[in-house]
C-alpha cells in the first residue's frame, strides 16, 4: 500500500503564507498525478490543485495566481505554496496521489489524513 503524510498546516492571518508538504511512502511502484483537495467547514471536499508526474498543473479558479503546486519525484513529495491567504481558504487540506503499489499493480487514489489550515482576520 501507499501512505501519504501531510505537514505544514496551521494558523495564519489573512494575507499571509503557508507551505504544505505531503510525502508518499510504502510499496510504491509508480505515482502518477498528485494533488491537494480541501474541505471547508460544512462544505464538500473540493479540488485545489493537481500536478502530473511530468509537471503539468491544474488549479481551481479560487486559488489561481495565489497557490503553487510542485513535486519532487525522487522523494515522492508534493508541495503546496499558499500565498495571499484569505479567510475562505480555511479548510482541512488533503493530499491525494494516484499511485500504483507493488501489492496491487493497478492505479488507485490514496489520501492523506488531512491538515488544518485556518486563516484569521
PDB file of C-alpha atoms in Angstrom, residues 53-110:
ATOM      1  CA  UNK A  53       4.464  13.345 -12.931  1.00  0.00           C
ATOM      2  CA  UNK A  54       5.659  15.386 -15.919  1.00  0.00           C
ATOM      3  CA  UNK A  55       4.871  18.641 -14.131  1.00  0.00           C
ATOM      4  CA  UNK A  56       1.634  19.765 -15.756  1.00  0.00           C
ATOM      5  CA  UNK A  57      -0.521  21.637 -13.272  1.00  0.00           C
ATOM      6  CA  UNK A  58      -4.173  22.477 -12.813  1.00  0.00           C
ATOM      7  CA  UNK A  59      -5.684  24.904 -10.300  1.00  0.00           C
ATOM      8  CA  UNK A  60      -9.108  25.765  -9.002  1.00  0.00           C
ATOM      9  CA  UNK A  61     -10.153  29.243 -10.115  1.00  0.00           C
ATOM     10  CA  UNK A  62     -10.347  30.367  -6.496  1.00  0.00           C
ATOM     11  CA  UNK A  63      -6.620  29.793  -5.904  1.00  0.00           C
ATOM     12  CA  UNK A  64      -5.178  30.543  -9.340  1.00  0.00           C
ATOM     13  CA  UNK A  65      -2.344  33.033  -9.020  1.00  0.00           C
ATOM     14  CA  UNK A  66      -2.065  32.639  -5.236  1.00  0.00           C
ATOM     15  CA  UNK A  67      -1.197  28.951  -4.787  1.00  0.00           C
ATOM     16  CA  UNK A  68       1.593  26.984  -6.439  1.00  0.00           C
ATOM     17  CA  UNK A  69       1.793  23.204  -6.552  1.00  0.00           C
ATOM     18  CA  UNK A  70       5.092  21.438  -7.128  1.00  0.00           C
ATOM     19  CA  UNK A  71       6.566  17.992  -6.597  1.00  0.00           C
ATOM     20  CA  UNK A  72       9.817  16.164  -6.071  1.00  0.00           C
ATOM     21  CA  UNK A  73       9.562  12.886  -7.962  1.00  0.00           C
ATOM     22  CA  UNK A  74      12.718  11.494  -6.373  1.00  0.00           C
ATOM     23  CA  UNK A  75      11.355  11.982  -2.865  1.00  0.00           C
ATOM     24  CA  UNK A  76       7.714  11.230  -3.823  1.00  0.00           C
ATOM     25  CA  UNK A  77       6.690  14.516  -2.251  1.00  0.00           C
ATOM     26  CA  UNK A  78       4.195  17.156  -3.318  1.00  0.00           C
ATOM     27  CA  UNK A  79       4.095  20.726  -2.048  1.00  0.00           C
ATOM     28  CA  UNK A  80       1.525  23.491  -1.967  1.00  0.00           C
ATOM     29  CA  UNK A  81       2.781  27.035  -1.518  1.00  0.00           C
ATOM     30  CA  UNK A  82      -0.121  29.193  -0.433  1.00  0.00           C
ATOM     31  CA  UNK A  83       0.280  32.964  -0.614  1.00  0.00           C
ATOM     32  CA  UNK A  84      -2.134  35.844  -0.060  1.00  0.00           C
ATOM     33  CA  UNK A  85      -4.313  33.620   2.062  1.00  0.00           C
ATOM     34  CA  UNK A  86      -7.943  34.589   2.504  1.00  0.00           C
ATOM     35  CA  UNK A  87     -10.485  33.774   5.189  1.00  0.00           C
ATOM     36  CA  UNK A  88     -12.254  31.489   2.726  1.00  0.00           C
ATOM     37  CA  UNK A  89      -9.119  29.345   2.382  1.00  0.00           C
ATOM     38  CA  UNK A  90      -9.807  27.972   5.862  1.00  0.00           C
ATOM     39  CA  UNK A  91     -10.266  24.226   5.481  1.00  0.00           C
ATOM     40  CA  UNK A  92      -8.812  20.813   6.099  1.00  0.00           C
ATOM     41  CA  UNK A  93      -6.370  20.189   3.271  1.00  0.00           C
ATOM     42  CA  UNK A  94      -5.924  16.653   1.964  1.00  0.00           C
ATOM     43  CA  UNK A  95      -3.122  15.270  -0.123  1.00  0.00           C
ATOM     44  CA  UNK A  96      -4.048  12.894  -2.914  1.00  0.00           C
ATOM     45  CA  UNK A  97      -1.947  10.601  -5.063  1.00  0.00           C
ATOM     46  CA  UNK A  98      -2.952   8.343  -7.900  1.00  0.00           C
ATOM     47  CA  UNK A  99      -0.451   5.580  -7.457  1.00  0.00           C
ATOM     48  CA  UNK A 100       0.326   2.002  -8.290  1.00  0.00           C
ATOM     49  CA  UNK A 101       1.516  -0.151  -5.417  1.00  0.00           C
ATOM     50  CA  UNK A 102       3.570  -3.312  -5.883  1.00  0.00           C
ATOM     51  CA  UNK A 103       0.929  -5.171  -3.902  1.00  0.00           C
ATOM     52  CA  UNK A 104      -1.886  -4.323  -6.306  1.00  0.00           C
ATOM     53  CA  UNK A 105      -0.303  -3.341  -9.658  1.00  0.00           C
ATOM     54  CA  UNK A 106      -3.248  -1.143 -10.584  1.00  0.00           C
ATOM     55  CA  UNK A 107      -3.725   2.592 -10.143  1.00  0.00           C
ATOM     56  CA  UNK A 108      -5.971   3.848  -7.390  1.00  0.00           C
ATOM     57  CA  UNK A 109      -6.296   7.032  -5.372  1.00  0.00           C
ATOM     58  CA  UNK A 110      -4.677   7.362  -1.962  1.00  0.00           C
TER      59      UNK A 110
END
